[in-house]
Coordinates of C-alpha atoms (C1' of nucleotides) in Angstrom, one line a residue:
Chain A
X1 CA 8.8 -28.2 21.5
X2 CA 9.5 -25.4 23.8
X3 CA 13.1 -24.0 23.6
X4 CA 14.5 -23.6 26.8
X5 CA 17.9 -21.7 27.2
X6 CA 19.8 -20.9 30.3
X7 CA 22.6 -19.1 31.9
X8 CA 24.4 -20.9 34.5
X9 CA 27.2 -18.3 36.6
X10 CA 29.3 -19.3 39.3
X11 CA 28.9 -16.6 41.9
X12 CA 32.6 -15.3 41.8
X13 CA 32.0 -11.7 43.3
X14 CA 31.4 -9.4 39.7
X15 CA 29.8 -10.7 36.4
X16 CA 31.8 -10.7 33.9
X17 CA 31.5 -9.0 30.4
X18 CA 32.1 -12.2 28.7
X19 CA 29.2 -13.9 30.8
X20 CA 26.9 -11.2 29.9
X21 CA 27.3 -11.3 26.1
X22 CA 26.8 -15.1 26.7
X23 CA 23.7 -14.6 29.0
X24 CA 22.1 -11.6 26.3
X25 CA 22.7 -14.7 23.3
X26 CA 20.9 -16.8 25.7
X27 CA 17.8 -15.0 26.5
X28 CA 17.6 -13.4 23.0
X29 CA 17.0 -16.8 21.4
X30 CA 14.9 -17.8 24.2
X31 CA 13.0 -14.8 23.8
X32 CA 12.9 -15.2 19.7
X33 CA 11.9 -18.6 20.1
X34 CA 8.8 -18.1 22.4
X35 CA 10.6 -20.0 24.9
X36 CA 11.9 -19.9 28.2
X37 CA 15.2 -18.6 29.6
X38 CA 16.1 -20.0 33.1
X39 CA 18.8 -19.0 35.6
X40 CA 21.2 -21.7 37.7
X41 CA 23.8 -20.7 40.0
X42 CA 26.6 -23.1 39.8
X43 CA 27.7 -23.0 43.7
X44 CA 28.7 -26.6 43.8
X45 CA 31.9 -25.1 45.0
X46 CA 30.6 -23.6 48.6
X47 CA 34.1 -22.3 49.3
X48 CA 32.9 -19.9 46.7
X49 CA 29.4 -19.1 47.6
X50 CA 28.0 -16.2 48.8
X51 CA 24.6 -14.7 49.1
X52 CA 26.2 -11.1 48.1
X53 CA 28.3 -12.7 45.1
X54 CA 25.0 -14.2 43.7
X55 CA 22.8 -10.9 44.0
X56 CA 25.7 -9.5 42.2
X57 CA 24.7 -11.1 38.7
X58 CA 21.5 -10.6 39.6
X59 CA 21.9 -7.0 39.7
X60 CA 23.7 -7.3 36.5
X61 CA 21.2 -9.1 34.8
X62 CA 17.9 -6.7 36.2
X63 CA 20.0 -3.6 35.1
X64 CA 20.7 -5.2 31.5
X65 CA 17.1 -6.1 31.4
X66 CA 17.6 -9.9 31.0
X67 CA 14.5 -11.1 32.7
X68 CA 14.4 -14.8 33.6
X69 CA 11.3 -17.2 34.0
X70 CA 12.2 -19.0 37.3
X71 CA 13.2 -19.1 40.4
X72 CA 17.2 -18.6 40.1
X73 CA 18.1 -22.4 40.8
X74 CA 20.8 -23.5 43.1
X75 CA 23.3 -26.2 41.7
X76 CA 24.5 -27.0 45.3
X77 CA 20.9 -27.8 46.1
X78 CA 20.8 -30.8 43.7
X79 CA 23.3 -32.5 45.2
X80 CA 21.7 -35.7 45.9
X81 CA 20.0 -36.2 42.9
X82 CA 23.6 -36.1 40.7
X83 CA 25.0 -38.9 43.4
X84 CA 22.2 -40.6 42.8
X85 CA 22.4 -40.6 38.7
X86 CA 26.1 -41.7 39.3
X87 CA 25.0 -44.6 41.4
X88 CA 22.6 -45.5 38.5
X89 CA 25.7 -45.7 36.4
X90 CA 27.8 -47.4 38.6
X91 CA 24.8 -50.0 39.3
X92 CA 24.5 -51.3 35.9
X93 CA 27.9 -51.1 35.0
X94 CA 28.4 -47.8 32.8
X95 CA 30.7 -46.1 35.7
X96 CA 32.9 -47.9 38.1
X97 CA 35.7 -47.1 41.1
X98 CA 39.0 -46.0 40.4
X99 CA 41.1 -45.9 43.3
X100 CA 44.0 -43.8 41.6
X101 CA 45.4 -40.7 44.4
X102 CA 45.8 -36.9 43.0
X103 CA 49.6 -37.6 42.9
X104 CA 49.4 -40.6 41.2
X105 CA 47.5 -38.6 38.4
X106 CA 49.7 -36.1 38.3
X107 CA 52.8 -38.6 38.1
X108 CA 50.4 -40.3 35.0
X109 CA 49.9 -36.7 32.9
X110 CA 54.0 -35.9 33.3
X111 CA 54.8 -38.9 32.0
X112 CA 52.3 -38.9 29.1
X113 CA 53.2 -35.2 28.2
X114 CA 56.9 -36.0 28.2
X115 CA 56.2 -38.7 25.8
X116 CA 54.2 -36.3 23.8
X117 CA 51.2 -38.3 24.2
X118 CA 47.5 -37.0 24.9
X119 CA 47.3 -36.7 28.9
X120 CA 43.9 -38.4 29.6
X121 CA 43.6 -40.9 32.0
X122 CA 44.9 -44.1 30.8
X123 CA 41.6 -46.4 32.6
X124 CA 43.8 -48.7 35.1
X125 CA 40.9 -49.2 37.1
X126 CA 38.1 -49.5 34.4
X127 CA 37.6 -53.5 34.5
X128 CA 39.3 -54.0 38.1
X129 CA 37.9 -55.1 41.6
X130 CA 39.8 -53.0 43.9
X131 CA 40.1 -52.4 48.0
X132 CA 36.8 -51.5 48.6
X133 CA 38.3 -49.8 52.4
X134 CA 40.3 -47.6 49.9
X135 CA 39.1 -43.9 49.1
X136 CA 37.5 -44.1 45.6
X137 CA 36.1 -42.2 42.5
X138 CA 33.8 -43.2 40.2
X139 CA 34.4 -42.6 36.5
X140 CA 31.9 -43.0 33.7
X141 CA 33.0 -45.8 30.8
X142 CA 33.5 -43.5 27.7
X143 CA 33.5 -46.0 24.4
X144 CA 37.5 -46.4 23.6
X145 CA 37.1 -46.4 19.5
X146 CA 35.0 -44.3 17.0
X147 CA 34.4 -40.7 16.7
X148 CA 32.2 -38.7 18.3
X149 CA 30.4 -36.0 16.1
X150 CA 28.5 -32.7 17.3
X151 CA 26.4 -30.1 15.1
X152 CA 27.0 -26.8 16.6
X153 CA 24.7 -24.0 15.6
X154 CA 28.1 -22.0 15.5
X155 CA 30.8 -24.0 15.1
X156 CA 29.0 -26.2 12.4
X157 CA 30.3 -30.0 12.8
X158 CA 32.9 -30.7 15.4
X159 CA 34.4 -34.1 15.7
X160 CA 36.6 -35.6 18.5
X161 CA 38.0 -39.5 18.0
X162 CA 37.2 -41.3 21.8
X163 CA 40.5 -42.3 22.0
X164 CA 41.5 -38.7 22.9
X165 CA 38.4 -38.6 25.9
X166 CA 39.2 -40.2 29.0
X167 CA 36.7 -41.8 31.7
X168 CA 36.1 -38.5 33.3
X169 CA 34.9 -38.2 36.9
X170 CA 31.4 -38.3 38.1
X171 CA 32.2 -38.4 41.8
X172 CA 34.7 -37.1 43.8
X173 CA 36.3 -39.2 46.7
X174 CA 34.3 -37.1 49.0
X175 CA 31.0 -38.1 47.1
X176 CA 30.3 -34.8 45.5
X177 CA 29.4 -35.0 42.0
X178 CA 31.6 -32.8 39.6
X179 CA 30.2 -30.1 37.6
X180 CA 30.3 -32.0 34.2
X181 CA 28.2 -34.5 36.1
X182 CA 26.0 -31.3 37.5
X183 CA 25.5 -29.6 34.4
X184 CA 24.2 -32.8 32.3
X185 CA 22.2 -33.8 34.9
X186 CA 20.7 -30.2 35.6
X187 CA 20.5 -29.0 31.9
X188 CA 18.5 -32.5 31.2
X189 CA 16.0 -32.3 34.3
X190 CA 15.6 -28.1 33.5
X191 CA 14.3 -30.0 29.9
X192 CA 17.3 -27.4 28.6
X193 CA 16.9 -27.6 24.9
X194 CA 19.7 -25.7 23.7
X195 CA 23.1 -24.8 25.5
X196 CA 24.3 -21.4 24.4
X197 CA 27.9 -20.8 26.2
X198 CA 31.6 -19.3 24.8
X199 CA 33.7 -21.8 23.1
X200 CA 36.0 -22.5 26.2
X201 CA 33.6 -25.2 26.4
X202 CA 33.6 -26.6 23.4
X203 CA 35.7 -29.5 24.4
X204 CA 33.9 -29.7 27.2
X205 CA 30.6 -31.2 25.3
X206 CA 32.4 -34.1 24.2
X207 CA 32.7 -35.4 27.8
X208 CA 29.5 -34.2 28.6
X209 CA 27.9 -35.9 25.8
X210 CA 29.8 -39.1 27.5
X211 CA 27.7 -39.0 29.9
X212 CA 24.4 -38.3 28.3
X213 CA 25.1 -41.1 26.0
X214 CA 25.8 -43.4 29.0
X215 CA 22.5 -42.3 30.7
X216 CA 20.4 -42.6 27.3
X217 CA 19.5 -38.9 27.5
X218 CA 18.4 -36.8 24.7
X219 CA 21.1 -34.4 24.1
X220 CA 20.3 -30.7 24.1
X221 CA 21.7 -29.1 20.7
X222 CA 24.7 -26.7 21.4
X223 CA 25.8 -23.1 20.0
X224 CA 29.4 -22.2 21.3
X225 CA 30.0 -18.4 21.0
X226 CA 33.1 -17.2 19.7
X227 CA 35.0 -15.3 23.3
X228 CA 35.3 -11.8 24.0
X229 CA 38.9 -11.0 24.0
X230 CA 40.7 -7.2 25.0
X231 CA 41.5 -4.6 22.8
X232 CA 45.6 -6.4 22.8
X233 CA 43.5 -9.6 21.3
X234 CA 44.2 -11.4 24.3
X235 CA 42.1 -12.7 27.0
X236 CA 39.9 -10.0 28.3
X237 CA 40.6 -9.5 32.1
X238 CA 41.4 -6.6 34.4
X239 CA 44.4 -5.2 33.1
X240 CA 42.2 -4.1 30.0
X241 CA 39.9 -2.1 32.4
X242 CA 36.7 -2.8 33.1
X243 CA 35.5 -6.1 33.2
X244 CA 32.5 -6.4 35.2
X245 CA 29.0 -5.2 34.2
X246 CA 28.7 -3.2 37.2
X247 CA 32.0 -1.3 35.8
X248 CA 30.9 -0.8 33.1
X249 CA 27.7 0.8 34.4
X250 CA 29.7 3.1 36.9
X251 CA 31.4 4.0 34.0
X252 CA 28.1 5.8 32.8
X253 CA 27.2 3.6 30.0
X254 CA 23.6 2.8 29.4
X255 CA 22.3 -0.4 29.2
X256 CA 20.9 -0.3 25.6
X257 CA 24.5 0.9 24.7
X258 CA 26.0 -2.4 26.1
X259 CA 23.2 -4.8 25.0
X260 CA 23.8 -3.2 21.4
X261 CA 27.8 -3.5 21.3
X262 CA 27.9 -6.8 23.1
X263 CA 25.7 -8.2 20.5
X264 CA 27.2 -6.7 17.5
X265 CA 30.4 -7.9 18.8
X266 CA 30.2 -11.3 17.0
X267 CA 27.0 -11.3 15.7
X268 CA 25.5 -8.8 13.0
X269 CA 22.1 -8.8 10.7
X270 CA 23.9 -6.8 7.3
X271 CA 24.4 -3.5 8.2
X272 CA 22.4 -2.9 10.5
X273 CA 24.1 -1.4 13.7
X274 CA 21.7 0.2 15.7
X275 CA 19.3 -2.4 17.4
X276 CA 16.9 -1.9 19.7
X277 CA 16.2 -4.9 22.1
X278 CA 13.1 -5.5 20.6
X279 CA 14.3 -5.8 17.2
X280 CA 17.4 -7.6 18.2
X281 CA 14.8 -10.1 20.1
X282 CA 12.8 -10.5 16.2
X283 CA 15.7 -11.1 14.5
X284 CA 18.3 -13.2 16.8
X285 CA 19.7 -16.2 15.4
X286 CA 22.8 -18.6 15.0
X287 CA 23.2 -17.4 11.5
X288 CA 24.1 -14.1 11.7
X289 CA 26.7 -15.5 14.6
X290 CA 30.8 -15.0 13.7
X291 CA 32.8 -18.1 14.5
X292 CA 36.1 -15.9 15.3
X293 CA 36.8 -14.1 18.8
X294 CA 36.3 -10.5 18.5
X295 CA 38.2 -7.6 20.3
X296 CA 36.7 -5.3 22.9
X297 CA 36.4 -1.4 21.4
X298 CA 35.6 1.3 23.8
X299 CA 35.7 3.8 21.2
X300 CA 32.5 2.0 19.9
X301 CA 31.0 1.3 22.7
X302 CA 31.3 5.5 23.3
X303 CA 29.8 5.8 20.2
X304 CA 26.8 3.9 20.8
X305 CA 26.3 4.9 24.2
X306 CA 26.4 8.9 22.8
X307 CA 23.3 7.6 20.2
X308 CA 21.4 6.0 23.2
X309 CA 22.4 9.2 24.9
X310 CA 20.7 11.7 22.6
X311 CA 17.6 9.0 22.7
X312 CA 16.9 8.9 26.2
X313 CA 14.2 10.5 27.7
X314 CA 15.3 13.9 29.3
X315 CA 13.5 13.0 32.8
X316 CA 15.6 9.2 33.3
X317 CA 18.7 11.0 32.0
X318 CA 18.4 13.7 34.8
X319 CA 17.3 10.7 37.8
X320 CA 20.7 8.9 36.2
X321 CA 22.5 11.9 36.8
X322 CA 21.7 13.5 40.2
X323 CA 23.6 10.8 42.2
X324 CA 26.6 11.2 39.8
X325 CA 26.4 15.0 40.3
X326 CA 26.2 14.0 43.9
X327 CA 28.9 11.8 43.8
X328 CA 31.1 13.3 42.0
X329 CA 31.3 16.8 42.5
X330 CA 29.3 16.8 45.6
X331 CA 26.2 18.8 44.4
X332 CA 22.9 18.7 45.8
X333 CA 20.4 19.2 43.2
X334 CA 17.6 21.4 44.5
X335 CA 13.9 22.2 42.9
X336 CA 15.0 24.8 40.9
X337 CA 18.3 22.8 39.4
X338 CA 16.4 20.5 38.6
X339 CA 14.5 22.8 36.3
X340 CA 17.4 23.9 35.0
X341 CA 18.5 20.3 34.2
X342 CA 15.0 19.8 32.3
X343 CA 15.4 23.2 30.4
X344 CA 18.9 22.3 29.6
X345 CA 19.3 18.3 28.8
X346 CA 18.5 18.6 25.1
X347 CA 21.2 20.9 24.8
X348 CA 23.2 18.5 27.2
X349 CA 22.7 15.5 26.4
X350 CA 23.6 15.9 22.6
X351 CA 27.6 16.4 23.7
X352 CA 27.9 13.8 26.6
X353 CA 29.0 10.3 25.5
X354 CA 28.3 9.1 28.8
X355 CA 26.7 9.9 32.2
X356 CA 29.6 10.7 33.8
X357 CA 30.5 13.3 30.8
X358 CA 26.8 14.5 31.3
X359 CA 27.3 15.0 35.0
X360 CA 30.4 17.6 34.2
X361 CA 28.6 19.2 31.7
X362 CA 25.6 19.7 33.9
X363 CA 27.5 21.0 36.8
X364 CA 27.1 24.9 36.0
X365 CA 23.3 24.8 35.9
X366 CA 22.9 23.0 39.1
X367 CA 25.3 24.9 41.1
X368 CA 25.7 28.9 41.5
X369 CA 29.1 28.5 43.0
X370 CA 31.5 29.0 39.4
X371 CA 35.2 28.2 40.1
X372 CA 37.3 29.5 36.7
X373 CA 39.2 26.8 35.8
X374 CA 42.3 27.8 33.5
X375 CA 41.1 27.9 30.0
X376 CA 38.2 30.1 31.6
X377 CA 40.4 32.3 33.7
X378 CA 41.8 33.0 30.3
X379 CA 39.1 34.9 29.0
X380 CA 38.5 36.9 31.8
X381 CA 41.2 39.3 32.1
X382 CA 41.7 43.5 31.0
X383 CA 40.7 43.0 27.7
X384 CA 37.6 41.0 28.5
X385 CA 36.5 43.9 30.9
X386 CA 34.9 46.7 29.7
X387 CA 33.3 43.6 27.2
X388 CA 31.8 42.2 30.8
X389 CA 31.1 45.5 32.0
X390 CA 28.6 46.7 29.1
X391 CA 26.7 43.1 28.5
X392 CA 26.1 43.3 32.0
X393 CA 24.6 46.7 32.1
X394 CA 22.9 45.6 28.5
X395 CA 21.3 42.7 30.1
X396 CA 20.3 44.1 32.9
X397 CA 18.3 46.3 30.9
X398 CA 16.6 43.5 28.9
X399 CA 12.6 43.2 29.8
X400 CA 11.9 40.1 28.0
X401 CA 15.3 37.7 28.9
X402 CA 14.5 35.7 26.2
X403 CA 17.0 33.5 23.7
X404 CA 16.1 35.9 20.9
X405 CA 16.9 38.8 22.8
X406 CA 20.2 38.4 24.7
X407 CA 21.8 37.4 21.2
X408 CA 20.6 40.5 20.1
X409 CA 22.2 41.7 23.2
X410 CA 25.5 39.8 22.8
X411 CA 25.8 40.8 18.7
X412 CA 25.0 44.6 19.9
X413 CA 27.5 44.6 21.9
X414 CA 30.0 42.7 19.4
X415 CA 29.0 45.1 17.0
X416 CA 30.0 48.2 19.6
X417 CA 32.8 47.9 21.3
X418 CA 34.1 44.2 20.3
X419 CA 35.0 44.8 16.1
X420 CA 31.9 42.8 15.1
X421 CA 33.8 39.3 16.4
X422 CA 31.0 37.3 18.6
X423 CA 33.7 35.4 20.1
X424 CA 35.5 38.0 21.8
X425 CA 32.3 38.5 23.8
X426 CA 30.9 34.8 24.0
X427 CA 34.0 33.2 25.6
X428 CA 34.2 35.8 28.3
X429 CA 30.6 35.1 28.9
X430 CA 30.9 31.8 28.9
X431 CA 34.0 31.8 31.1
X432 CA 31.4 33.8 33.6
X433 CA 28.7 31.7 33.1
X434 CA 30.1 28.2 33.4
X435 CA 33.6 29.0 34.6
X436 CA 35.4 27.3 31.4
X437 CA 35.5 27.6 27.5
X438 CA 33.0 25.3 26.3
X439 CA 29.1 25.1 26.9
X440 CA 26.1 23.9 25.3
X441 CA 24.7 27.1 23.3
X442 CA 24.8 30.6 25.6
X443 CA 22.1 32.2 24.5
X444 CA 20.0 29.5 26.2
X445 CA 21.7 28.6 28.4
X446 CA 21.6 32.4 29.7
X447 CA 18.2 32.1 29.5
X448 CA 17.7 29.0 31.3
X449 CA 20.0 30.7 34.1
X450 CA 17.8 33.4 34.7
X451 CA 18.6 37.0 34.1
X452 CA 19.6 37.5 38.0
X453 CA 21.7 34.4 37.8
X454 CA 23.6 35.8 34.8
X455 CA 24.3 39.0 36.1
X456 CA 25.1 37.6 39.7
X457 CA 27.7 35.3 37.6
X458 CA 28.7 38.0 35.3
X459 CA 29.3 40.5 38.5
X460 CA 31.8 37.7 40.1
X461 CA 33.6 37.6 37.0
X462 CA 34.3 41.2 37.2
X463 CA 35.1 41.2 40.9
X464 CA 37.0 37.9 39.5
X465 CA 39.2 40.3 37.5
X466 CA 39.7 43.3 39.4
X467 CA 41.2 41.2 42.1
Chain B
rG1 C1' 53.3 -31.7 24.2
rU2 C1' 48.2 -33.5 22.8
rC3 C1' 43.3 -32.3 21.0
rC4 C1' 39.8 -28.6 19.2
rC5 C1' 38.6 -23.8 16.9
rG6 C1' 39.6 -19.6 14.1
rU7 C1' 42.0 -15.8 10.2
rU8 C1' 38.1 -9.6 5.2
rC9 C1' 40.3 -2.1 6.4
rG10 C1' 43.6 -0.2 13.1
rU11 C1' 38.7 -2.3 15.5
rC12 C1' 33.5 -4.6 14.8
rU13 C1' 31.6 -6.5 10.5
rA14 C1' 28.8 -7.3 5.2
rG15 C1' 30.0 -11.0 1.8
rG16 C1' 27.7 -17.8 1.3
rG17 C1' 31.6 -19.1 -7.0
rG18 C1' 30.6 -14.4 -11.5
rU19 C1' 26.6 -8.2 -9.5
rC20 C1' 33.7 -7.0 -5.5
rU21 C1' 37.5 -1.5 -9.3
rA22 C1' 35.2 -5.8 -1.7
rG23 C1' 30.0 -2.5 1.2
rG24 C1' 28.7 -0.4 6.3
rA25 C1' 30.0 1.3 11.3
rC26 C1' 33.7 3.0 15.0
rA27 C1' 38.4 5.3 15.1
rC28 C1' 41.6 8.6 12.2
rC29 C1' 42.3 12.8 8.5
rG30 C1' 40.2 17.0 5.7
rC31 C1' 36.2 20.4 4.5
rC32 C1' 31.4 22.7 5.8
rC33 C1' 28.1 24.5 9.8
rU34 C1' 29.4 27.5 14.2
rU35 C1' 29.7 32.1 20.1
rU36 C1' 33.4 27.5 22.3
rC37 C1' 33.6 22.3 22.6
rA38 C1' 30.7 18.8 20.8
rC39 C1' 26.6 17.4 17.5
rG40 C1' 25.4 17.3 12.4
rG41 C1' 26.5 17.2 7.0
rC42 C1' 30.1 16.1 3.1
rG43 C1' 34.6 13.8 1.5
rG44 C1' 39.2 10.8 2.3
rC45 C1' 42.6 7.0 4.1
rA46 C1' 42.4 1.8 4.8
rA47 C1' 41.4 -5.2 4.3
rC48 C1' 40.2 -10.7 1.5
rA49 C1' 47.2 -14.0 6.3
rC50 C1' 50.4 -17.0 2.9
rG51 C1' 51.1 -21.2 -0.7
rG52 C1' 49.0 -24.8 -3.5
rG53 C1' 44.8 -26.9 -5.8
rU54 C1' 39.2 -27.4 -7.9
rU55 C1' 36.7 -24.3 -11.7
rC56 C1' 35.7 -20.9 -17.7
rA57 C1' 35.5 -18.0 -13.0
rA58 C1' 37.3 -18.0 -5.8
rA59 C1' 37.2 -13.3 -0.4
rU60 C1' 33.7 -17.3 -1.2
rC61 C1' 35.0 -24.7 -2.1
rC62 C1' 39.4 -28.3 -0.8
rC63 C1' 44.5 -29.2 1.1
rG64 C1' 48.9 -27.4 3.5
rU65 C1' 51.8 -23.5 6.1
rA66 C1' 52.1 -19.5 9.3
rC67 C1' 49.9 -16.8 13.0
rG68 C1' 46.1 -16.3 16.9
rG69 C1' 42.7 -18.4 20.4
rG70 C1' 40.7 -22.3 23.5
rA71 C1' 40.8 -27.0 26.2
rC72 C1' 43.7 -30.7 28.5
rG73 C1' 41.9 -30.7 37.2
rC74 C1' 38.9 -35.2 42.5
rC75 C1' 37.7 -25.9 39.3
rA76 C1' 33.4 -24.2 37.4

RNA sequence: GUCCCGUUCGUCUAGGGGUCUAGGACACCGCCCUUUCACGGCGGCAACACGGGUUCAAAUCCCGUACGGGACGCCA
């Protein structure tokens, strides 16, 4: 049999983190399986719906690289065929019409809580005519003794006792069918096969199965992930930061960074923490999944994202980084910067951790303006002088303005007029150069300049000085 | 309150009765490399929640306690 997986969001506006670790598990099995992974929207709420809030996870989804095999499937647009399964139920006698209000439930759950008992429904309708010109639900017949078992790829075997399920609703007095209706009856016509979600819905599958057992409906087999929780080891939500993937990607992490840490974070194959999506796709399965929530750790996620960093190809790294360049600091990057950028990303992209780090670092290639910020301005003062003075004249004088020979250059002068220490020549230079106190490697990065670059930089710096 | 789930270094985890003086990764600390900051290399610190069982033997199995999380909607 085909597995068939699926990731069902409600289009709230962002996608969050949580739903994209849950949406990776889902398409990794799928993909590990040979099977299919589907999309559905769950918009049964319209008040909620929006076109924009559905592209959204969309987005999320392309830029993770989570391709689905259909058509993204619309909840709302099944409408008629869930009133019509609850119908069925209510026809032959597995469902039936509770005329309870909303304040007489409420009243009911008080009550039961202040006795300290469970606060399910307590079925005062289940085997009574009522006023059929009264506004109605209509509530599935759950069986009232026994236990109900379930054997979760994760969670390993669950068991509930009925009496602590109550006859859930199917249909709302409005006729709309809930979304525990929905999602049975969507997951079984989808021929879903396995239901990969976060534990907050573990309870949930005992009243779903309710209804799959009142329908005679294969049950699909279930894997509830442990949650993502924030770095306090409570529920991950804004005031941890980020929490949406599109956060997360302004925050210049890559996406083979995030697929990696999201699924390490509760799943692992040994030691192994560097997974490519391939390999990740050949070796996912429920076994190496951890049954305990696990805390969000940017400081890892850093980490990974610096590997996939040094990784990336230098040309994607530099189309990644021209809009940040742009955005942040307002450059323009022209023909010749981006030559530069080529020339420079190996020596770039080993120090970044993340885009936006890469975009900073890349600024003094791509633009000729330098401003000195303070620990630059440091290094360029009367003792730095003369030091500026002679390597400019020295490399003015250079033919070939190669790597090789500008640190001959620089150690010549060291050696002459600086008491042999490099440093006390470099860091002016490099305050000249880049306009603070650290830099990928000068000598290249001279050289990558140009030599009328460096002297134009190294002739501010002097100007910088004698003002 | 009721029901369900969980608990190995600060964090993510390996571990499925003896190979555990508990391994790896991130973070942290130190040393080396070095023109700076990083990178890299080497080394260090650091954990089986607690209490009972079962067993010749328990991080591993069972029970309880504590703590943490989740669910209890005519939301999804």
């Amino acid at each position: 049999m085909t597995v068939v997986t699926r990731f069902p969001p409600s289009p709230t506006g962002f996608m969050h983190i949580g739903n994209a670790r849950t949406a990776l598990f889902n398409f990794l099995y799928a993909r590990h399986k040979n099977g299919k992974f589907l999309i559905r929207i769950e918009d049964t709420d319209r008040e909620r719906h929006s076109d924009e809030a559905v592209q959204v996870i969309l987005e999320g989804l392309e830029w993770l690289g989570l391709d689905f095999d259909n058509t993204p499937e619309s909840q709302y647009a099944n409408k008629q065929r869930h009133i019509d399964v609850a119908n069925e139920l209510l026809a032959v006698g597995k469902a039936y019409k509770c005329y309870c209000t909303p304040e007489e439930l409420a009243e009911m759950r008080e009550t039961a809580k202040a006795e300290g008992r469970p606060t399910a429904y307590d079925r005062r309708w289940r085997d009574k005519e009522g006023p059929d010109d009264q506004p109605f639900v209509i509530r599935v017949k759950a069986p009232l003794e026994g236990t109900m078992t379930i054997h979760d790829e994760v969670q390993g075997e669950v068991k509930v006792d009925y009496e602590n399920l109550d006859d859930l609703i199917l249909l709302r007095s409005d006729g709309t069918p809930t979304y525990m209706l929905a999602v049975v009856v969507d997951d079984h016509d989808m021929n879903v096969t396995h239901v990969i979600r976060g534990d907050d819905h573990l309870n949930n599958t005992f009243r779903q199965n309710v209804i799959y057992d009142a329908l005679g409906w294969d049950k699909p087999s279930y894997a509830h992930l442990p949650l993502i929780h924030g770095p306090d080891g409570s529920k991950f939500s804004k005031r941890h930061g980020a929490v949406g993937v599109g956060e997360f990607k302004e925050m210049g992490y890559l996406p083979e960074a995030m697929n990696n840490y999201l699924l390490r974070l509760g799943w692992a194959h040994g030691d192994e923490e560097i997974m490519s999506m391939e390999r990740a796709i050949e070796l996912f399965d429920f076994d190496g999944m951890n049954k305990s929530a696990a805390r969000f750790d940017y400081a890892k996620l850093e980490s990974l994202n610096a590997h996939y960093m040094k990784e990336a190809d230098n040309d994607r790294l530099i189309d990644l980084v021209i809009p940040l360049l742009k955005q942040l600091h307002a450059l323009d990057v022209s023909g010749s910067a981006r030559t530069r950028l080529q020339a420079g990303m190996d020596g770039l992209k080993d120090r970044s951790k993340t885009l936006i780090e890469l975009a900073q670092e890349s600024r003094f290639y791509v633009s000729n303006e330098i401003t000195y910020d303070p620990k630059g301005d440091k290094h360029l003062n009367t003792d730095s002088f003369p030091i500026l003075n002679q390597l400019k004249g020295d490399l003015e004088s250079l033919n070939d303005f190669t790597t090789a020979q500008i640190e001959a250059t620089c150690r010549d002068v060291s050696d002459t007029i600086a008491g042999g220490k490099l440093g006390k020549v470099m860091m002016p230079l490099r305050a000249a150069l880049t306009g603070t106190d650290k830099s990928p490697s000068l000598f290249e990065a001279a050289e990558i300049l140009g030599q009328n670059e460096v002297l134009a930089r190294l002739q501010s710096a002097i100007d910088h000085i004698n003002k």
